Amino acid sequence: MSKVKDASLAAQGELKIEWARSHMPVLQRIQERFEKEQPFRGVTIGMCMHLEMKTAVLGQSLNAGGATVTITGSNPLSTQDDVAAALAASGAYVYAWRGVTPKEHHENLLRVLSHGPRVVIDDGGELSVAVHTERQQLIPEMIGACEETTTGVHRYRALEKEGLLKYPVIAVNDTYTKFLFDSQHGTGQSALEGVMRATNMLIAGKTVVIGGFGWVGRGIALRAKGLGAKTVVTEVDPVRALEAVMEGHRVMSMNDAAKIGDIFITATGCNQIITSEHFAEMKDGAVLANSGHFDVEVDVKALRQLAMSTRTARQNVEEFKMRDGRRLYLLAEGRLVNLAAADGHPAEVMDMTFADQALCAEYLVKNKGKLTPKVYGVPPDIDKTTARLWLETHHISIDSLTPEQSRYLQSWE
Ligand SMILES: NC(=O)c1ccc[n+]([C@@H]2O[C@H](COP(=O)([O-])OP(=O)(O)OC[C@H]3O[C@@H](n4cnc5c(N)ncnc54)[C@H](O)[C@@H]3O)[C@@H](O)[C@H]2O)c1
C-alpha cells in the first residue's frame, strides 16, 4: 500500500504528469521500446528522487518496461503531493509527501527497501547507504544502482574508496547529456525561477553571488547575467575561478562578496559556504538561497541563533531580523530552491537525464552478474543514443562523416 498525503489529488497530479510527458519525447521513444521488449520483467526498481512530474514520467516508463516501481522523495520540500497521488494511482508503490520529518523520510526509505528492489535509482545516494548499513540482507540479490547527482556520486565514490561498495553503480550524473544540460541549463533556469517565484524580486541590476562555479553554479551565473544581474562567483578551485573570470563574472572570497550581494545562491555540494561571519556583513534585505543537494551550504542553525526574531514573510521566504535591525531572507529553509520554490528543471532537460537513467537501469539488468562493485561511468553509447534521440525528436539533423573524412581523421599522415 502506498502512503501519500491525499489520494484524491490523483487527477490533478495526472494532469501535471501528462504535461511533462508531452515535453519528454526521448523518454517516450524509449518507453515504446520498453513496452515491446519488457527489459525489467520481474525486476523491482527502488527510487529515491525528487518526486515531481518528470520523475513520475520516468517511473511510469520503467513500469511500462515491466518493472515494479517503488519510490520515495529525496527532499522534504520537493515532493508534490498531487503527483505522488497520481503515481500511486498508476500502480507504483509511493511513500512520499511534502514536509516529511527526517524520521518519516528514513521510514519511507525503509518502506521502499521492504519491496526488495534489485535496482536502485538514487538522487543523493540515500537508498544505497540504507542498503549498505541497515538492509544488508538485500545485497546478494542486488543488480546495481544508478546515481543522479554530484553529491550522491561523491558518496558512492567514498564507499568504493573504503572498499565498502557492494554492487555496481553507474554515475549517471557524470555524463555529458546530464551535466551539460540538466545541471547547467536546467538548474540555471529553475534556481532563478525559484528565487523569482519566492520573492517576486527584479533580478536586473542586483548583485547575485553564486557559491561554486561547477556545472550548476555556471548555469545559475549565466542565467543571472542574462537577466541583467551583476554576477559574483566564489570558488576554491583556481581553474574554475579562472573560467568564471573569463566568462565575465567577478570572482572574490565569500567574505568580500557578503558585503555587496543582494541575492546569494550556493551550489557547491560542500557545507558551511555562508556562515555567521558572512551574515554579520550582509546588507539589509539580502536574500539567501541554496541550489546544492543538501541543506548544509547556508548555516541555517547559526542564522537562527543570531536572529532576534523570525517570521514567514511570504511562502518559502523566512525573514530573520538581526539585532542591529537588518533583515535577511532565507528561501525554502536553505533547501534546493529550484525544487522547493519552483517546479525543478524544465521537462525538456529532464527528458535527457531520465533517458540516461532508463537506459542505464536497462544496461545494469542486461549485464547482471558481469559488473563488479565499483562506480562506472555511463557507457558512451548511451550518451550518444540520448543525444541522437533528442535531436531526432526535435527534428534537428546533423551531418555525418563521409568515409573520406573518417579516413582523414584516423590517419597520422
Ligand atoms: N538543484 C538541483 O536541481 C541540482 C541539480 C544538479 C546538481 N545539484 C547539486 O548541486 C551541487 C553542485 O553540483 P555540480 O554538479 O555543480 O558540482 P561540481 O563539482 O561540478 O561543482 C561544485 C563547485 O563548487 C566548488 N566548491 C566546492 N567547495 C567550495 C567552497 N567551500 N567554496 C566555494 N566553492 C566551492 C568546487 O570547486 C566546484 O567548482 C551538488 O550538491 C549537486 O548534487 C543540484
mmCIF file of N, CA and C in Angstrom, residues 179-286:
data_model
loop_
_atom_site.group_PDB
_atom_site.id
_atom_site.type_symbol
_atom_site.label_atom_id
_atom_site.label_comp_id
_atom_site.label_asym_id
_atom_site.label_seq_id
_atom_site.Cartn_x
_atom_site.Cartn_y
_atom_site.Cartn_z
ATOM 1 N N PHE A 179 25.147 16.425 -17.296
ATOM 2 C CA PHE A 179 25.647 17.647 -16.646
ATOM 3 C C PHE A 179 25.698 18.866 -17.551
ATOM 4 N N LEU A 180 25.891 18.647 -18.860
ATOM 5 C CA LEU A 180 25.949 19.816 -19.737
ATOM 6 C C LEU A 180 24.594 20.517 -19.833
ATOM 7 N N PHE A 181 23.528 19.760 -19.648
ATOM 8 C CA PHE A 181 22.198 20.331 -19.901
ATOM 9 C C PHE A 181 21.363 20.449 -18.635
ATOM 10 N N ASP A 182 21.205 19.312 -17.933
ATOM 11 C CA ASP A 182 20.378 19.322 -16.718
ATOM 12 C C ASP A 182 21.040 20.180 -15.645
ATOM 13 N N SER A 183 22.289 19.846 -15.289
ATOM 14 C CA SER A 183 22.942 20.576 -14.197
ATOM 15 C C SER A 183 23.110 22.046 -14.572
ATOM 16 N N GLN A 184 23.518 22.288 -15.813
ATOM 17 C CA GLN A 184 23.819 23.660 -16.193
ATOM 18 C C GLN A 184 22.551 24.454 -16.554
ATOM 19 N N HIS A 185 21.880 24.034 -17.619
ATOM 20 C CA HIS A 185 20.738 24.844 -18.080
ATOM 21 C C HIS A 185 19.486 24.597 -17.242
ATOM 22 N N GLY A 186 19.290 23.358 -16.822
ATOM 23 C CA GLY A 186 18.111 23.051 -16.006
ATOM 24 C C GLY A 186 18.155 23.785 -14.683
ATOM 25 N N THR A 187 19.256 23.611 -13.953
ATOM 26 C CA THR A 187 19.337 24.260 -12.644
ATOM 27 C C THR A 187 19.504 25.760 -12.808
ATOM 28 N N GLY A 188 20.241 26.165 -13.838
ATOM 29 C CA GLY A 188 20.430 27.600 -14.073
ATOM 30 C C GLY A 188 19.084 28.310 -14.142
ATOM 31 N N GLN A 189 18.218 27.781 -14.984
ATOM 32 C CA GLN A 189 16.907 28.422 -15.164
ATOM 33 C C GLN A 189 16.026 28.251 -13.926
ATOM 34 N N SER A 190 15.975 26.995 -13.423
ATOM 35 C CA SER A 190 14.979 26.735 -12.372
ATOM 36 C C SER A 190 15.377 27.345 -11.024
ATOM 37 N N ALA A 191 16.684 27.491 -10.766
ATOM 38 C CA ALA A 191 17.080 28.111 -9.496
ATOM 39 C C ALA A 191 16.648 29.583 -9.487
ATOM 40 N N LEU A 192 16.862 30.255 -10.616
ATOM 41 C CA LEU A 192 16.428 31.660 -10.660
ATOM 42 C C LEU A 192 14.911 31.760 -10.629
ATOM 43 N N GLU A 193 14.255 30.788 -11.272
ATOM 44 C CA GLU A 193 12.793 30.766 -11.229
ATOM 45 C C GLU A 193 12.320 30.622 -9.776
ATOM 46 N N GLY A 194 13.009 29.763 -9.021
ATOM 47 C CA GLY A 194 12.654 29.573 -7.612
ATOM 48 C C GLY A 194 12.808 30.874 -6.830
ATOM 49 N N VAL A 195 13.927 31.561 -7.060
ATOM 50 C CA VAL A 195 14.164 32.838 -6.364
ATOM 51 C C VAL A 195 13.091 33.860 -6.766
ATOM 52 N N MET A 196 12.783 33.894 -8.047
ATOM 53 C CA MET A 196 11.818 34.905 -8.516
ATOM 54 C C MET A 196 10.408 34.597 -8.029
ATOM 55 N N ARG A 197 10.032 33.301 -8.092
ATOM 56 C CA ARG A 197 8.682 32.954 -7.615
ATOM 57 C C ARG A 197 8.543 33.248 -6.129
ATOM 58 N N ALA A 198 9.602 32.910 -5.362
ATOM 59 C CA ALA A 198 9.513 33.086 -3.913
ATOM 60 C C ALA A 198 9.470 34.564 -3.542
ATOM 61 N N THR A 199 10.288 35.387 -4.235
ATOM 62 C CA THR A 199 10.456 36.776 -3.777
ATOM 63 C C THR A 199 9.728 37.806 -4.635
ATOM 64 N N ASN A 200 9.433 37.458 -5.896
ATOM 65 C CA ASN A 200 8.882 38.418 -6.861
ATOM 66 C C ASN A 200 9.813 39.626 -7.030
ATOM 67 N N MET A 201 11.138 39.374 -6.851
ATOM 68 C CA MET A 201 12.103 40.474 -6.969
ATOM 69 C C MET A 201 12.630 40.602 -8.399
ATOM 70 N N LEU A 202 13.012 41.822 -8.754
ATOM 71 C CA LEU A 202 13.668 42.067 -10.033
ATOM 72 C C LEU A 202 15.118 41.612 -9.929
ATOM 73 N N ILE A 203 15.585 40.892 -10.934
ATOM 74 C CA ILE A 203 16.975 40.436 -10.909
ATOM 75 C C ILE A 203 17.901 41.496 -11.533
ATOM 76 N N ALA A 204 17.377 42.198 -12.542
ATOM 77 C CA ALA A 204 18.201 43.190 -13.239
ATOM 78 C C ALA A 204 18.750 44.220 -12.244
ATOM 79 N N GLY A 205 20.051 44.463 -12.359
ATOM 80 C CA GLY A 205 20.681 45.478 -11.509
ATOM 81 C C GLY A 205 21.119 44.958 -10.148
ATOM 82 N N LYS A 206 20.656 43.756 -9.771
ATOM 83 C CA LYS A 206 21.038 43.215 -8.461
ATOM 84 C C LYS A 206 22.430 42.578 -8.537
ATOM 85 N N THR A 207 23.095 42.523 -7.411
ATOM 86 C CA THR A 207 24.344 41.763 -7.333
ATOM 87 C C THR A 207 23.987 40.364 -6.854
ATOM 88 N N VAL A 208 24.187 39.384 -7.751
ATOM 89 C CA VAL A 208 23.874 37.998 -7.408
ATOM 90 C C VAL A 208 25.192 37.261 -7.169
ATOM 91 N N VAL A 209 25.333 36.703 -5.984
ATOM 92 C CA VAL A 209 26.559 35.985 -5.617
ATOM 93 C C VAL A 209 26.294 34.494 -5.757
ATOM 94 N N ILE A 210 27.134 33.827 -6.544
ATOM 95 C CA ILE A 210 26.951 32.392 -6.767
ATOM 96 C C ILE A 210 28.112 31.654 -6.103
ATOM 97 N N GLY A 211 27.790 30.776 -5.158
ATOM 98 C CA GLY A 211 28.814 29.989 -4.463
ATOM 99 C C GLY A 211 29.100 28.735 -5.269
ATOM 100 N N GLY A 212 30.307 28.658 -5.856
ATOM 101 C CA GLY A 212 30.675 27.474 -6.645
ATOM 102 C C GLY A 212 30.430 27.703 -8.123
ATOM 103 N N PHE A 213 31.440 27.383 -8.942
ATOM 104 C CA PHE A 213 31.306 27.557 -10.395
ATOM 105 C C PHE A 213 31.466 26.205 -11.082
ATOM 106 N N GLY A 214 30.756 25.206 -10.530
ATOM 107 C CA GLY A 214 30.707 23.896 -11.194
ATOM 108 C C GLY A 214 29.635 23.944 -12.252
ATOM 109 N N TRP A 215 29.080 22.783 -12.589
ATOM 110 C CA TRP A 215 28.069 22.744 -13.656
ATOM 111 C C TRP A 215 26.833 23.520 -13.258
ATOM 112 N N VAL A 216 26.447 23.376 -12.004
ATOM 113 C CA VAL A 216 25.248 24.075 -11.538
ATOM 114 C C VAL A 216 25.528 25.573 -11.405
ATOM 115 N N GLY A 217 26.623 25.902 -10.735
ATOM 116 C CA GLY A 217 26.935 27.310 -10.476
ATOM 117 C C GLY A 217 27.083 28.112 -11.765
ATOM 118 N N ARG A 218 27.723 27.518 -12.770
ATOM 119 C CA ARG A 218 27.932 28.286 -14.005
ATOM 120 C C ARG A 218 26.603 28.531 -14.726
ATOM 121 N N GLY A 219 25.681 27.572 -14.598
ATOM 122 C CA GLY A 219 24.359 27.753 -15.210
ATOM 123 C C GLY A 219 23.604 28.887 -14.532
ATOM 124 N N ILE A 220 23.690 28.923 -13.221
ATOM 125 C CA ILE A 220 22.992 29.985 -12.474
ATOM 126 C C ILE A 220 23.611 31.342 -12.806
ATOM 127 N N ALA A 221 24.947 31.366 -12.866
ATOM 128 C CA ALA A 221 25.641 32.631 -13.152
ATOM 129 C C ALA A 221 25.264 33.140 -14.551
ATOM 130 N N LEU A 222 25.209 32.213 -15.491
ATOM 131 C CA LEU A 222 24.880 32.582 -16.879
ATOM 132 C C LEU A 222 23.480 33.183 -16.954
ATOM 133 N N ARG A 223 22.521 32.523 -16.311
ATOM 134 C CA ARG A 223 21.129 32.997 -16.379
ATOM 135 C C ARG A 223 20.959 34.308 -15.602
ATOM 136 N N ALA A 224 21.643 34.417 -14.468
ATOM 137 C CA ALA A 224 21.515 35.649 -13.678
ATOM 138 C C ALA A 224 22.056 36.827 -14.503
ATOM 139 N N LYS A 225 23.153 36.580 -15.181
ATOM 140 C CA LYS A 225 23.755 37.618 -16.023
ATOM 141 C C LYS A 225 22.793 37.999 -17.145
ATOM 142 N N GLY A 226 22.194 36.965 -17.727
ATOM 143 C CA GLY A 226 21.243 37.194 -18.819
ATOM 144 C C GLY A 226 20.042 38.021 -18.368
ATOM 145 N N LEU A 227 19.720 37.950 -17.093
ATOM 146 C CA LEU A 227 18.589 38.732 -16.567
ATOM 147 C C LEU A 227 19.037 40.118 -16.109
ATOM 148 N N GLY A 228 20.312 40.417 -16.317
ATOM 149 C CA GLY A 228 20.780 41.776 -16.004
ATOM 150 C C GLY A 228 21.446 41.929 -14.662
ATOM 151 N N ALA A 229 21.747 40.805 -14.004
ATOM 152 C CA ALA A 229 22.399 40.904 -12.691
ATOM 153 C C ALA A 229 23.884 41.200 -12.841
ATOM 154 N N LYS A 230 24.459 41.792 -11.784
ATOM 155 C CA LYS A 230 25.913 41.881 -11.677
ATOM 156 C C LYS A 230 26.325 40.612 -10.942
ATOM 157 N N THR A 231 27.070 39.746 -11.606
ATOM 158 C CA THR A 231 27.321 38.422 -11.021
ATOM 159 C C THR A 231 28.684 38.364 -10.340
ATOM 160 N N VAL A 232 28.689 37.710 -9.199
ATOM 161 C CA VAL A 232 29.916 37.492 -8.430
ATOM 162 C C VAL A 232 30.000 35.998 -8.154
ATOM 163 N N VAL A 233 31.180 35.421 -8.359
ATOM 164 C CA VAL A 233 31.363 33.987 -8.123
ATOM 165 C C VAL A 233 32.373 33.792 -7.007
ATOM 166 N N THR A 234 32.099 32.820 -6.126
ATOM 167 C CA THR A 234 33.112 32.419 -5.139
ATOM 168 C C THR A 234 33.521 30.990 -5.451
ATOM 169 N N GLU A 235 34.777 30.665 -5.276
ATOM 170 C CA GLU A 235 35.305 29.339 -5.642
ATOM 171 C C GLU A 235 36.460 28.951 -4.731
ATOM 172 N N VAL A 236 36.785 27.655 -4.731
ATOM 173 C CA VAL A 236 38.020 27.205 -4.076
ATOM 174 C C VAL A 236 38.982 26.605 -5.095
ATOM 175 N N ASP A 237 38.470 26.335 -6.298
ATOM 176 C CA ASP A 237 39.284 25.712 -7.339
ATOM 177 C C ASP A 237 39.800 26.804 -8.281
ATOM 178 N N PRO A 238 41.149 26.959 -8.375
ATOM 179 C CA PRO A 238 41.664 28.082 -9.172
ATOM 180 C C PRO A 238 41.290 28.001 -10.656
ATOM 181 N N VAL A 239 41.178 26.791 -11.210
ATOM 182 C CA VAL A 239 40.844 26.685 -12.643
ATOM 183 C C VAL A 239 39.409 27.151 -12.868
ATOM 184 N N ARG A 240 38.529 26.692 -11.989
ATOM 185 C CA ARG A 240 37.119 27.089 -12.136
ATOM 186 C C ARG A 240 36.963 28.593 -11.891
ATOM 187 N N ALA A 241 37.754 29.119 -10.947
ATOM 188 C CA ALA A 241 37.697 30.563 -10.679
ATOM 189 C C ALA A 241 38.133 31.329 -11.932
ATOM 190 N N LEU A 242 39.156 30.796 -12.582
ATOM 191 C CA LEU A 242 39.670 31.427 -13.805
ATOM 192 C C LEU A 242 38.609 31.390 -14.913
ATOM 193 N N GLU A 243 37.943 30.253 -15.033
ATOM 194 C CA GLU A 243 36.862 30.152 -16.025
ATOM 195 C C GLU A 243 35.800 31.222 -15.765
ATOM 196 N N ALA A 244 35.457 31.382 -14.491
ATOM 197 C CA ALA A 244 34.423 32.363 -14.138
ATOM 198 C C ALA A 244 34.877 33.773 -14.531
ATOM 199 N N VAL A 245 36.162 34.068 -14.292
ATOM 200 C CA VAL A 245 36.691 35.386 -14.661
ATOM 201 C C VAL A 245 36.554 35.585 -16.165
ATOM 202 N N MET A 246 36.966 34.568 -16.927
ATOM 203 C CA MET A 246 36.957 34.695 -18.394
ATOM 204 C C MET A 246 35.540 34.762 -18.949
ATOM 205 N N GLU A 247 34.582 34.254 -18.187
ATOM 206 C CA GLU A 247 33.192 34.340 -18.649
ATOM 207 C C GLU A 247 32.523 35.628 -18.181
ATOM 208 N N GLY A 248 33.317 36.504 -17.603
ATOM 209 C CA GLY A 248 32.801 37.847 -17.312
ATOM 210 C C GLY A 248 32.204 38.047 -15.939
ATOM 211 N N HIS A 249 32.449 37.101 -15.023
ATOM 212 C CA HIS A 249 31.932 37.280 -13.663
ATOM 213 C C HIS A 249 33.039 37.847 -12.772
ATOM 214 N N ARG A 250 32.660 38.570 -11.727
ATOM 215 C CA ARG A 250 33.663 38.986 -10.733
ATOM 216 C C ARG A 250 33.898 37.802 -9.813
ATOM 217 N N VAL A 251 35.138 37.565 -9.455
ATOM 218 C CA VAL A 251 35.447 36.459 -8.539
ATOM 219 C C VAL A 251 36.076 37.046 -7.289
ATOM 220 N N MET A 252 35.597 36.622 -6.143
ATOM 221 C CA MET A 252 36.157 37.104 -4.872
ATOM 222 C C MET A 252 35.825 36.115 -3.766
ATOM 223 N N SER A 253 36.374 36.345 -2.598
ATOM 224 C CA SER A 253 36.071 35.448 -1.474
ATOM 225 C C SER A 253 34.654 35.729 -0.977
ATOM 226 N N MET A 254 34.080 34.764 -0.267
ATOM 227 C CA MET A 254 32.730 34.989 0.275
ATOM 228 C C MET A 254 32.746 36.115 1.294
ATOM 229 N N ASN A 255 33.869 36.283 1.982
ATOM 230 C CA ASN A 255 33.950 37.390 2.948
ATOM 231 C C ASN A 255 33.718 38.733 2.261
ATOM 232 N N ASP A 256 34.312 38.899 1.076
ATOM 233 C CA ASP A 256 34.125 40.151 0.339
ATOM 234 C C ASP A 256 32.745 40.217 -0.294
ATOM 235 N N ALA A 257 32.320 39.066 -0.845
ATOM 236 C CA ALA A 257 31.031 39.037 -1.549
ATOM 237 C C ALA A 257 29.874 39.320 -0.578
ATOM 238 N N ALA A 258 30.043 38.860 0.670
ATOM 239 C CA ALA A 258 28.957 39.012 1.656
ATOM 240 C C ALA A 258 28.543 40.477 1.805
ATOM 241 N N LYS A 259 29.524 41.382 1.646
ATOM 242 C CA LYS A 259 29.235 42.810 1.887
ATOM 243 C C LYS A 259 28.436 43.431 0.745
ATOM 244 N N ILE A 260 28.531 42.840 -0.465
ATOM 245 C CA ILE A 260 27.915 43.536 -1.610
ATOM 246 C C ILE A 260 26.726 42.803 -2.232
ATOM 247 N N GLY A 261 26.517 41.547 -1.844
ATOM 248 C CA GLY A 261 25.472 40.766 -2.516
ATOM 249 C C GLY A 261 24.059 41.172 -2.131
ATOM 250 N N ASP A 262 23.169 41.136 -3.133
ATOM 251 C CA ASP A 262 21.736 41.299 -2.851
ATOM 252 C C ASP A 262 21.078 39.924 -2.749
ATOM 253 N N ILE A 263 21.538 39.005 -3.618
ATOM 254 C CA ILE A 263 20.974 37.650 -3.643
ATOM 255 C C ILE A 263 22.146 36.673 -3.651
ATOM 256 N N PHE A 264 22.096 35.680 -2.788
ATOM 257 C CA PHE A 264 23.161 34.663 -2.706
ATOM 258 C C PHE A 264 22.565 33.319 -3.088
ATOM 259 N N ILE A 265 23.227 32.595 -3.987
ATOM 260 C CA ILE A 265 22.751 31.246 -4.328
ATOM 261 C C ILE A 265 23.958 30.306 -4.265
ATOM 262 N N THR A 266 23.896 29.338 -3.364
ATOM 263 C CA THR A 266 25.022 28.407 -3.230
ATOM 264 C C THR A 266 24.792 27.174 -4.081
ATOM 265 N N ALA A 267 25.883 26.638 -4.643
ATOM 266 C CA ALA A 267 25.778 25.438 -5.493
ATOM 267 C C ALA A 267 27.127 24.733 -5.490
ATOM 268 N N THR A 268 27.625 24.416 -4.314
ATOM 269 C CA THR A 268 28.970 23.831 -4.220
ATOM 270 C C THR A 268 28.947 22.336 -3.931
ATOM 271 N N GLY A 269 27.892 21.849 -3.289
ATOM 272 C CA GLY A 269 27.888 20.463 -2.805
ATOM 273 C C GLY A 269 28.702 20.329 -1.511
ATOM 274 N N CYS A 270 29.225 21.455 -1.013
ATOM 275 C CA CYS A 270 30.058 21.461 0.201
ATOM 276 C C CYS A 270 29.249 22.148 1.315
ATOM 277 N N ASN A 271 29.703 22.008 2.566
ATOM 278 C CA ASN A 271 28.946 22.623 3.662
ATOM 279 C C ASN A 271 29.575 23.955 4.087
ATOM 280 N N GLN A 272 28.827 24.708 4.897
ATOM 281 C CA GLN A 272 29.352 25.929 5.530
ATOM 282 C C GLN A 272 29.879 26.947 4.515
ATOM 283 N N ILE A 273 29.100 27.222 3.476
ATOM 284 C CA ILE A 273 29.534 28.206 2.472
ATOM 285 C C ILE A 273 29.188 29.620 2.950
ATOM 286 N N ILE A 274 27.980 29.763 3.523
ATOM 287 C CA ILE A 274 27.592 31.064 4.080
ATOM 288 C C ILE A 274 27.347 30.865 5.576
ATOM 289 N N THR A 275 28.149 31.532 6.383
ATOM 290 C CA THR A 275 28.137 31.273 7.829
ATOM 291 C C THR A 275 28.003 32.593 8.617
ATOM 292 N N SER A 276 28.102 32.483 9.936
ATOM 293 C CA SER A 276 27.913 33.651 10.819
ATOM 294 C C SER A 276 28.735 34.857 10.393
ATOM 295 N N GLU A 277 30.015 34.607 10.050
ATOM 296 C CA GLU A 277 30.865 35.767 9.715
ATOM 297 C C GLU A 277 30.318 36.497 8.486
ATOM 298 N N HIS A 278 29.643 35.754 7.607
ATOM 299 C CA HIS A 278 29.065 36.393 6.417
ATOM 300 C C HIS A 278 27.746 37.089 6.746
ATOM 301 N N PHE A 279 26.908 36.425 7.583
ATOM 302 C CA PHE A 279 25.629 37.063 7.958
ATOM 303 C C PHE A 279 25.903 38.431 8.586
ATOM 304 N N ALA A 280 26.997 38.504 9.351
ATOM 305 C CA ALA A 280 27.307 39.749 10.066
ATOM 306 C C ALA A 280 27.596 40.898 9.107
ATOM 307 N N GLU A 281 28.053 40.558 7.901
ATOM 308 C CA GLU A 281 28.471 41.602 6.943
ATOM 309 C C GLU A 281 27.390 41.966 5.935
ATOM 310 N N MET A 282 26.330 41.170 5.881
ATOM 311 C CA MET A 282 25.379 41.340 4.769
ATOM 312 C C MET A 282 24.527 42.589 4.874
ATOM 313 N N LYS A 283 24.074 43.019 3.684
ATOM 314 C CA LYS A 283 23.226 44.214 3.611
ATOM 315 C C LYS A 283 21.823 43.888 4.118
ATOM 316 N N ASP A 284 21.134 44.915 4.572
ATOM 317 C CA ASP A 284 19.726 44.745 4.942
ATOM 318 C C ASP A 284 18.968 44.262 3.696
ATOM 319 N N GLY A 285 18.167 43.233 3.862
ATOM 320 C CA GLY A 285 17.343 42.756 2.744
ATOM 321 C C GLY A 285 17.995 41.670 1.907
ATOM 322 N N ALA A 286 19.210 41.260 2.257
ATOM 323 C CA ALA A 286 19.883 40.226 1.444
ATOM 324 C C ALA A 286 19.060 38.936 1.444
#
